[in-house]
PDB file of C-alpha atoms in Angstrom:
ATOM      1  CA  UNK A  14      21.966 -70.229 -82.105  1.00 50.00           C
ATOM      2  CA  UNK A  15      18.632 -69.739 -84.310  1.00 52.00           C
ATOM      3  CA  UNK A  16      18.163 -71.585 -87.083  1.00 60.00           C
ATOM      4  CA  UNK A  17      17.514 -69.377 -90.503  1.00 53.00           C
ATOM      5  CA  UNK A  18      13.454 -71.850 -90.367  1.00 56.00           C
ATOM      6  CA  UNK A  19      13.081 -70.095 -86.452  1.00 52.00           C
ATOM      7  CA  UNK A  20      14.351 -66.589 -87.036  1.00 54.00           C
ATOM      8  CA  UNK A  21      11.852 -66.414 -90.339  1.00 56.00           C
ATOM      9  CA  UNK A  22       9.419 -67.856 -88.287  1.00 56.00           C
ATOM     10  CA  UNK A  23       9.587 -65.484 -85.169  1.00 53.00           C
ATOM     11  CA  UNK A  24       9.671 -62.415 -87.700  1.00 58.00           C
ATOM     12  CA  UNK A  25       6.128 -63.916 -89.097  1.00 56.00           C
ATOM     13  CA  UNK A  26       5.093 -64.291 -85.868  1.00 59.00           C
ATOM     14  CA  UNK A  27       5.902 -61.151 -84.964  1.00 57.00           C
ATOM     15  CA  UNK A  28       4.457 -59.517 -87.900  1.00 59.00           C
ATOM     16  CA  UNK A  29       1.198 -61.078 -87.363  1.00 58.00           C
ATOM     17  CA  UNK A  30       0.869 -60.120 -83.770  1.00 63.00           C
ATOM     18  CA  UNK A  31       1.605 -56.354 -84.865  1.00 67.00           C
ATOM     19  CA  UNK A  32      -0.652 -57.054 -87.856  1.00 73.00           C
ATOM     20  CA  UNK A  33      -3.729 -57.877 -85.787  1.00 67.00           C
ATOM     21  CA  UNK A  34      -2.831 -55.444 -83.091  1.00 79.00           C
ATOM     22  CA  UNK A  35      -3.213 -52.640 -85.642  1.00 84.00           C
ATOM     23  CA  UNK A  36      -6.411 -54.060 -86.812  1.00 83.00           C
ATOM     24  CA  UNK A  37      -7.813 -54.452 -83.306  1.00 86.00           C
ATOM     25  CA  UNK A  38      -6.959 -50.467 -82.471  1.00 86.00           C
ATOM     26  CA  UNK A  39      -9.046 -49.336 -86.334  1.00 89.00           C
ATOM     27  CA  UNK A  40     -11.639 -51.620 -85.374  1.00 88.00           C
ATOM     28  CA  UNK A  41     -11.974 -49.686 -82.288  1.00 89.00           C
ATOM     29  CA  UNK A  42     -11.453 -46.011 -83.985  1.00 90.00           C
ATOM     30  CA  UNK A  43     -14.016 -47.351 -86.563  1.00 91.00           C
ATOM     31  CA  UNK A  44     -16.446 -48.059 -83.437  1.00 90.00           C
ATOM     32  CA  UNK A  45     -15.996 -44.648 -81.643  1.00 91.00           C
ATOM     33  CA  UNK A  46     -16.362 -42.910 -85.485  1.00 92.00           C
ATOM     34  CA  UNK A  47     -19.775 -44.506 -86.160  1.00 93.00           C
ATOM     35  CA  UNK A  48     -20.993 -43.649 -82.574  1.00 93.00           C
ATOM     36  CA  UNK A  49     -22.353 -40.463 -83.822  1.00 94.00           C
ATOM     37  CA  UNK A  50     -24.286 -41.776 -86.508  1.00 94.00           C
ATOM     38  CA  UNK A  51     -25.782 -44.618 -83.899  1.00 95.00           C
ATOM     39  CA  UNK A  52     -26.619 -41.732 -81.883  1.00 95.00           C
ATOM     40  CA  UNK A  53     -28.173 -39.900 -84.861  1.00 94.00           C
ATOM     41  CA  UNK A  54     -30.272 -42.432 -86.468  1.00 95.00           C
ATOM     42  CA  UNK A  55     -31.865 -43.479 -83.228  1.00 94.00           C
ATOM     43  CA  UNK A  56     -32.709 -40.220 -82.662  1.00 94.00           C
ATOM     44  CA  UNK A  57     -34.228 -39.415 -86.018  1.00 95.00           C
ATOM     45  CA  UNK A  58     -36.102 -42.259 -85.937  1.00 93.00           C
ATOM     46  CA  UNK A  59     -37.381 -41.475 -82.445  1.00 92.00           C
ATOM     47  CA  UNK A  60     -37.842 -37.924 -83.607  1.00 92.00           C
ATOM     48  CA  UNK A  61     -40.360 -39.362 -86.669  1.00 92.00           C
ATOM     49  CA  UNK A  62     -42.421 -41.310 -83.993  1.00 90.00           C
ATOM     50  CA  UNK A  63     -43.137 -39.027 -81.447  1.00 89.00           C
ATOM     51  CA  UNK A  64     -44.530 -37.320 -84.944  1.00 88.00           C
ATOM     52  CA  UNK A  65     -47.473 -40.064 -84.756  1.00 88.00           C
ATOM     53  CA  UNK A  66     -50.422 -40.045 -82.051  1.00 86.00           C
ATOM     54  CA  UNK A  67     -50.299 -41.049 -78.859  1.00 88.00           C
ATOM     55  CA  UNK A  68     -52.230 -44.425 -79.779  1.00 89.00           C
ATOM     56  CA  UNK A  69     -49.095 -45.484 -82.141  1.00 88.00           C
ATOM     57  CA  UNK A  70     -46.396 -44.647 -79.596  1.00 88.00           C
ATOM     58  CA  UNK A  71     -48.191 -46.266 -77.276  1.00 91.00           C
ATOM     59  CA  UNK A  72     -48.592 -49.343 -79.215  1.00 92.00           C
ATOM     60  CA  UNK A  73     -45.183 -49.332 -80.110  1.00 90.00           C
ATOM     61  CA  UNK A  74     -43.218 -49.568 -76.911  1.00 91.00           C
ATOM     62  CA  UNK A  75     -45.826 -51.889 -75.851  1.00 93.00           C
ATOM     63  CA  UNK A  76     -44.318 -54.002 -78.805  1.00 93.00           C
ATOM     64  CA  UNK A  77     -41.081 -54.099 -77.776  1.00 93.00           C
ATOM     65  CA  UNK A  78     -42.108 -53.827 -73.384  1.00 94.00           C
ATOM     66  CA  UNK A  79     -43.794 -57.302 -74.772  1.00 95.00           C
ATOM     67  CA  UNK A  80     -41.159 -58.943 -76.767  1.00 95.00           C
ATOM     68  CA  UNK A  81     -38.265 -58.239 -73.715  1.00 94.00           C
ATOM     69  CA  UNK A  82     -41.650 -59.860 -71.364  1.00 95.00           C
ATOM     70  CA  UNK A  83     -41.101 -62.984 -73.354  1.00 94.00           C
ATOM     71  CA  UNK A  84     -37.605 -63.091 -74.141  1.00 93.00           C
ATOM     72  CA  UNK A  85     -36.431 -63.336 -70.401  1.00 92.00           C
ATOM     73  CA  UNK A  86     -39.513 -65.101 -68.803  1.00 93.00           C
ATOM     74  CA  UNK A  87     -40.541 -67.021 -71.437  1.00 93.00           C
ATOM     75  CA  UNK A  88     -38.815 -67.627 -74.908  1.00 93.00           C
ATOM     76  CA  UNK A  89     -35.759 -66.109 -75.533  1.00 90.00           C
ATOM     77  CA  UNK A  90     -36.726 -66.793 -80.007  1.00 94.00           C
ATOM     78  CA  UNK A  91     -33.295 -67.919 -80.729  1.00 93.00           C
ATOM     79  CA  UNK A  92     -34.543 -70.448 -83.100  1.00 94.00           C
ATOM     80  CA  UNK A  93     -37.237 -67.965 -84.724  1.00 95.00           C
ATOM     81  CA  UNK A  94     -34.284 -65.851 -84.970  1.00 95.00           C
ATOM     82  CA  UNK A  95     -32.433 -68.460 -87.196  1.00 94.00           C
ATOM     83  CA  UNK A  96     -34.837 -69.832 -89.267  1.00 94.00           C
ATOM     84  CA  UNK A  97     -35.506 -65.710 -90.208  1.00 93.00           C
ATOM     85  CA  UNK A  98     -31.152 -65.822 -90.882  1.00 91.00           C
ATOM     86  CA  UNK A  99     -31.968 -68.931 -93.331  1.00 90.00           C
ATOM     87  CA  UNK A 100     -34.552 -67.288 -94.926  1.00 90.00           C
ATOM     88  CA  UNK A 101     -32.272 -64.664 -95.989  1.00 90.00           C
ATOM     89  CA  UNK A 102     -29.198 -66.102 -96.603  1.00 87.00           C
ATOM     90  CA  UNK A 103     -31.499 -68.648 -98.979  1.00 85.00           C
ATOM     91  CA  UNK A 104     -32.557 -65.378-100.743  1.00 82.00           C
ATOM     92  CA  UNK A 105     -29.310 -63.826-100.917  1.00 80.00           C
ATOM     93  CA  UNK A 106     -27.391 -66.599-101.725  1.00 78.00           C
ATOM     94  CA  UNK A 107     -26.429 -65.479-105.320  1.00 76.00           C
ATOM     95  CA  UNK A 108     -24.816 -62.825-103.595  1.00 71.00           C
ATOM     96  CA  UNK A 109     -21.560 -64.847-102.586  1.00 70.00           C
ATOM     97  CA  UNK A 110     -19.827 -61.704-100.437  1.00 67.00           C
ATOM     98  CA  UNK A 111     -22.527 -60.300 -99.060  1.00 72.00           C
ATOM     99  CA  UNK A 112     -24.496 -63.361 -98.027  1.00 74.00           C
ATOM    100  CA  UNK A 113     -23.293 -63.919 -94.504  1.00 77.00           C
ATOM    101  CA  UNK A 114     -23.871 -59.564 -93.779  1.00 83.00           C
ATOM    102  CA  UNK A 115     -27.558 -59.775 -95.221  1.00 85.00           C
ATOM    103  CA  UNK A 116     -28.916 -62.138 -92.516  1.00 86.00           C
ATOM    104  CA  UNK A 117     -27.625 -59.701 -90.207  1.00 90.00           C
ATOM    105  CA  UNK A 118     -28.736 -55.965 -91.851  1.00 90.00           C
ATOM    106  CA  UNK A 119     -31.832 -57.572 -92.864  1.00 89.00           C
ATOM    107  CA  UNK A 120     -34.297 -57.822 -90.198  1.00 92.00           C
ATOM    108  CA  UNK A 121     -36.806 -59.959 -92.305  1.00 92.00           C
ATOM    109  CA  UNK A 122     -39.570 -60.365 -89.759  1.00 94.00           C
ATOM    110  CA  UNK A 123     -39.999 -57.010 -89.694  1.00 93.00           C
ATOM    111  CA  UNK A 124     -39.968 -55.834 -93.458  1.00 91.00           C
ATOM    112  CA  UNK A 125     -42.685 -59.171 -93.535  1.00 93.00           C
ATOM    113  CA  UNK A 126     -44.711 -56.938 -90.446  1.00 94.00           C
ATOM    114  CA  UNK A 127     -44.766 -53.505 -92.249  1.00 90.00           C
ATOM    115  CA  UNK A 128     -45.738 -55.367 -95.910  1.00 90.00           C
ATOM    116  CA  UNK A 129     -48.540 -57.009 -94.388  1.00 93.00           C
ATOM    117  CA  UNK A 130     -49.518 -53.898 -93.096  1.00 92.00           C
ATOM    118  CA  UNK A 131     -49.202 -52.187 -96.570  1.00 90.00           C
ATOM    119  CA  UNK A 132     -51.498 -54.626 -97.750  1.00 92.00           C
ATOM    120  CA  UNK A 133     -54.275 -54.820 -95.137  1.00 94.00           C
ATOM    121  CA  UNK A 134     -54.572 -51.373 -95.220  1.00 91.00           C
ATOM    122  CA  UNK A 135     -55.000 -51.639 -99.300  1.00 90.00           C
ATOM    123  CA  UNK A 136     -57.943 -53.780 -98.294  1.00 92.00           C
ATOM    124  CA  UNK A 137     -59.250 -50.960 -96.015  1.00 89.00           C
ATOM    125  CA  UNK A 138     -59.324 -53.753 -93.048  1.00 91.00           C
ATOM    126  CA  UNK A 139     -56.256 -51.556 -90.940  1.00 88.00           C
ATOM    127  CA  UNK A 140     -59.017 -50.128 -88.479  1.00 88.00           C
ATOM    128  CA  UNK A 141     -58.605 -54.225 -87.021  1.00 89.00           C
ATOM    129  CA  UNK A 142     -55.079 -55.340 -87.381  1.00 93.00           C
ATOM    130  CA  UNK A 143     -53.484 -52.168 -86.741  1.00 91.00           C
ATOM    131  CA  UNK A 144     -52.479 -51.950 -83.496  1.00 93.00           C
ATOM    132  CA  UNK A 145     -51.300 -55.914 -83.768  1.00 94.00           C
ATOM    133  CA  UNK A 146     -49.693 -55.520 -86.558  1.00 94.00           C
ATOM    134  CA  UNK A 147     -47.698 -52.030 -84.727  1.00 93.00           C
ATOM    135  CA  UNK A 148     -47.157 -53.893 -82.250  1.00 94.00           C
ATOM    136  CA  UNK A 149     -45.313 -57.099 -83.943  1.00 95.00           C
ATOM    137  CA  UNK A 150     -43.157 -54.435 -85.834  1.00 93.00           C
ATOM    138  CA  UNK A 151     -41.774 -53.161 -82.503  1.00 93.00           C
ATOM    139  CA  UNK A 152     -41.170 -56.324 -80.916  1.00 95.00           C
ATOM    140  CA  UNK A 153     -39.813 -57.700 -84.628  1.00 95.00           C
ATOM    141  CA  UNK A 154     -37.440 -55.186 -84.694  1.00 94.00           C
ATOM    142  CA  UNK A 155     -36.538 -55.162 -81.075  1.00 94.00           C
ATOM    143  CA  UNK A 156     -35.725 -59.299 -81.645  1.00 95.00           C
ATOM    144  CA  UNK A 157     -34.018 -58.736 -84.488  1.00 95.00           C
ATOM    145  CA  UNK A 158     -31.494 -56.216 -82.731  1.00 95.00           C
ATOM    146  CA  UNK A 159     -31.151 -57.803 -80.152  1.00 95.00           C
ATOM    147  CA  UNK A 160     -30.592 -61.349 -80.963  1.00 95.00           C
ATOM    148  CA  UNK A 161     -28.242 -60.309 -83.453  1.00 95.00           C
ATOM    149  CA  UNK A 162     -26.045 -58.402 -80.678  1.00 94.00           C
ATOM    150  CA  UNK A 163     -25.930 -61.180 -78.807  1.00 94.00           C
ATOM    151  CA  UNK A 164     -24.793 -63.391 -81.759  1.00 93.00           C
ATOM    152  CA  UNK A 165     -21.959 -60.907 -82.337  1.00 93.00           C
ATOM    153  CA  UNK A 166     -21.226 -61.056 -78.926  1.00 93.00           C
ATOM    154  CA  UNK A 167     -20.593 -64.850 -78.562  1.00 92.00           C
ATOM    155  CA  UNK A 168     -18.747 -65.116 -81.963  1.00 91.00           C
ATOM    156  CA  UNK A 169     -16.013 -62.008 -80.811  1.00 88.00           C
ATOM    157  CA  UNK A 170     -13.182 -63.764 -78.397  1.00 86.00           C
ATOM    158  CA  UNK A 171     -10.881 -61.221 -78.412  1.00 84.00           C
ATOM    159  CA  UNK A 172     -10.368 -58.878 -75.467  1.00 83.00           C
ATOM    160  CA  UNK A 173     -12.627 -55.661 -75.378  1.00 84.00           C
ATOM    161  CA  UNK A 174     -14.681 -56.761 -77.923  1.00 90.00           C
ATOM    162  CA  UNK A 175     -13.659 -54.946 -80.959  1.00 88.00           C
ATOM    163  CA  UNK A 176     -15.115 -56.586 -83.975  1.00 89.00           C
ATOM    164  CA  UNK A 177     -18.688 -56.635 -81.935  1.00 92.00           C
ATOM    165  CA  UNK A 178     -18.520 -53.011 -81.000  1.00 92.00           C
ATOM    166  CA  UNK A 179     -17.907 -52.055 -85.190  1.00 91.00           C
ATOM    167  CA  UNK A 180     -19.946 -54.738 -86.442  1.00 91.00           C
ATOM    168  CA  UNK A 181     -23.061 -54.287 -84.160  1.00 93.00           C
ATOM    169  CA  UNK A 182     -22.624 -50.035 -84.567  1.00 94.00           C
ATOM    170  CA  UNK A 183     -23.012 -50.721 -88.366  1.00 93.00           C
ATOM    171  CA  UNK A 184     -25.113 -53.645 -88.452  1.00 93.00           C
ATOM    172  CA  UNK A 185     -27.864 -50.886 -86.455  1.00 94.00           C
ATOM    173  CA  UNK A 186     -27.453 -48.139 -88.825  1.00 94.00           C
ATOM    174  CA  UNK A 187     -28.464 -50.367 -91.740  1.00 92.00           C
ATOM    175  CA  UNK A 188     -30.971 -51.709 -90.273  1.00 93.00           C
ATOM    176  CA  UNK A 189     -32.912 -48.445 -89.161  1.00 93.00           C
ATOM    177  CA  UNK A 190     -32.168 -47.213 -92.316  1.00 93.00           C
ATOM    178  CA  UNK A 191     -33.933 -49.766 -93.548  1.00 90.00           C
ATOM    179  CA  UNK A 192     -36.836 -49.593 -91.427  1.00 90.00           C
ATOM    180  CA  UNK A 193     -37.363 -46.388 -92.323  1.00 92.00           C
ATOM    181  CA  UNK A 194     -37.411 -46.828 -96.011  1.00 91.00           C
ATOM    182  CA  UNK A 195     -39.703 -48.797 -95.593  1.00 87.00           C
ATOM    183  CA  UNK A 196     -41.754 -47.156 -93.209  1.00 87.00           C
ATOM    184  CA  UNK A 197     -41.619 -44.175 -95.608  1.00 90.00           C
ATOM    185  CA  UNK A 198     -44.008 -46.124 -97.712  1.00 84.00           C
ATOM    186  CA  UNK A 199     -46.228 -48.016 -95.314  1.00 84.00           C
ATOM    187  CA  UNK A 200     -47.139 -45.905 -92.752  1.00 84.00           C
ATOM    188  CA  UNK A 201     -48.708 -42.166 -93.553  1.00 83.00           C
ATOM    189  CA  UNK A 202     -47.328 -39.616 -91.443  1.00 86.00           C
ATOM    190  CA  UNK A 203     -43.694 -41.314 -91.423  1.00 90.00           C
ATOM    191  CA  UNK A 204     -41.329 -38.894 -93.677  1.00 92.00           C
ATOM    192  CA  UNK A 205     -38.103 -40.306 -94.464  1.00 93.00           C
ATOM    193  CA  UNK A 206     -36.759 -37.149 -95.912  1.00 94.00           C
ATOM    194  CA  UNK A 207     -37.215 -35.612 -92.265  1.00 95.00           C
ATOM    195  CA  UNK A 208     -35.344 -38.724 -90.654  1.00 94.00           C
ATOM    196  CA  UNK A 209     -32.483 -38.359 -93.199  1.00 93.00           C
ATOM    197  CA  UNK A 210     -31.900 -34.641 -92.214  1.00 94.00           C
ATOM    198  CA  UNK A 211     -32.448 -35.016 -88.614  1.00 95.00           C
ATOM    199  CA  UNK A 212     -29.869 -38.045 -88.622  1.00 94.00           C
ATOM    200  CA  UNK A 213     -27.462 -36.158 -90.843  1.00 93.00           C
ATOM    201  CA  UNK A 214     -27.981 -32.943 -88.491  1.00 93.00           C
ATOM    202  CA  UNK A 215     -27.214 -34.713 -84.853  1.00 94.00           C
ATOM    203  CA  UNK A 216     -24.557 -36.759 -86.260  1.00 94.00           C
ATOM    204  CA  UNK A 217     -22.437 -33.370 -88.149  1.00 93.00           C
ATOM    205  CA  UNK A 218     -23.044 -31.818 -85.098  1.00 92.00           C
ATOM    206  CA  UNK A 219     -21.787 -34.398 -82.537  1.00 91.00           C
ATOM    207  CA  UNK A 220     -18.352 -35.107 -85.201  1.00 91.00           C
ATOM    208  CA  UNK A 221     -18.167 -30.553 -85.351  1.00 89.00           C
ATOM    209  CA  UNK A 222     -18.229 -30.788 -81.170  1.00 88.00           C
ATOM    210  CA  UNK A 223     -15.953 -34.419 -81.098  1.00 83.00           C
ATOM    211  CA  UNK A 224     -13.582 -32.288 -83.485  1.00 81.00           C
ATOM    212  CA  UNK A 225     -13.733 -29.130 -82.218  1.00 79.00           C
ATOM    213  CA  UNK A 226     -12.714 -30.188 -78.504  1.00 78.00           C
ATOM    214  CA  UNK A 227      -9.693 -32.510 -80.211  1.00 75.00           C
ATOM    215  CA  UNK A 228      -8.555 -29.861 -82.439  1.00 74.00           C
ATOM    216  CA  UNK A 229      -9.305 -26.544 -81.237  1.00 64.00           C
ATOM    217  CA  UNK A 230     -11.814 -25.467 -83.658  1.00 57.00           C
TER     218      UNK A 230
END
């Protein structure tokens, strides 16, 4: 016969296991939620660069064509990666609860890139550095993204993946968001008024279709 210590215990047990199980399942719904607005902000910020000349685009994808060059063939930047983390956990660090998110959402290399670019072309010297200094944002950014998915990765254990899925889905967002602040106010020709509607019109229109096919609207 149980003991009154095991029968508490196997209720606790039990509890927890259907406690976690029903945080597992919202992480997931949280995931497939948010997939719009992935959807949306990549395509609003795709949307503002096919806005810019052919030269720029170009440049661009050559940024980030080079960065996945020299991540699998010759540096994978794990450790640039980090010491970019410390930098801004060091300046967040006031910020007790948010401190471990910002190393994440904050793709420092990049906001560095696009300053420096703010300032050279103060100096009227862009004609030079621009298309090197294009060219490290894309392959910043594309590090940034994903280096930080594959930290996710490795630190979810459970089966399917689900604190990944919600925390990578959110983690992007932010950080094109971001970008495109500060794009806004580096680079002319980059509007972020038209990437907030764009990415508010693709996403209301993929949750109207997601909805409408559930529900019958």
């Amino acid at each position: 016969m149980a003991t009154k210590d095991e029968t508490t215990t196997g209720t606790k047990s039990a509890k927890g296991a259907w406690q976690g199980s029903l945080l597992i399942g919202l992480k997931f719904a949280l995931a497939f939620l948010l997939l719009p607005l992935v959807i949306g902000s990549t395509a609003a910020l795709q949307g503002q660069i096919d806005g810019f000349d052919a030269t720029i685009k170009h440049t661009l994808w050559s940024g980030l064509v080079i960065y996945l060059i020299l991540k699998f063939f010759v540096y994978d930047f794990s450790h640039v990666y980090k010491f970019g983390q410390g930098m801004v956990t060091f300046c967040f660090q006031f910020l007790k609860p948010l401190v471990n998110a910002a190393s994440y959402v904050i793709p420092i290399y990049t906001v560095f890139v696009l300053l420096a670019y703010a300032a050279v072309a103060a100096l009227g010297q862009l004609a030079a550095w621009k298309s090197i200094l294009l060219t490290l944002v894309s392959a910043t950014f594309s590090m940034h993204i994903i280096l930080t998915a594959q930290d996710l990765y490795a630190k979810d254990s459970v089966f399917g993946k689900p604190t990944y899925f919600f925390g990578m889905e959110l983690v992007y967002i932010i950080d094109v968001f971001l970008i495109a602040l500060v794009m806004n106010v580096v680079l002319p020709g980059f509007s972020f008024i038209e990437f907030f509607k764009s990415l508010g019109g693709v996403s209301l229109g993929m949750y109207k279709t997601a909805f409408g096919q559930l529900f019958g609207f």
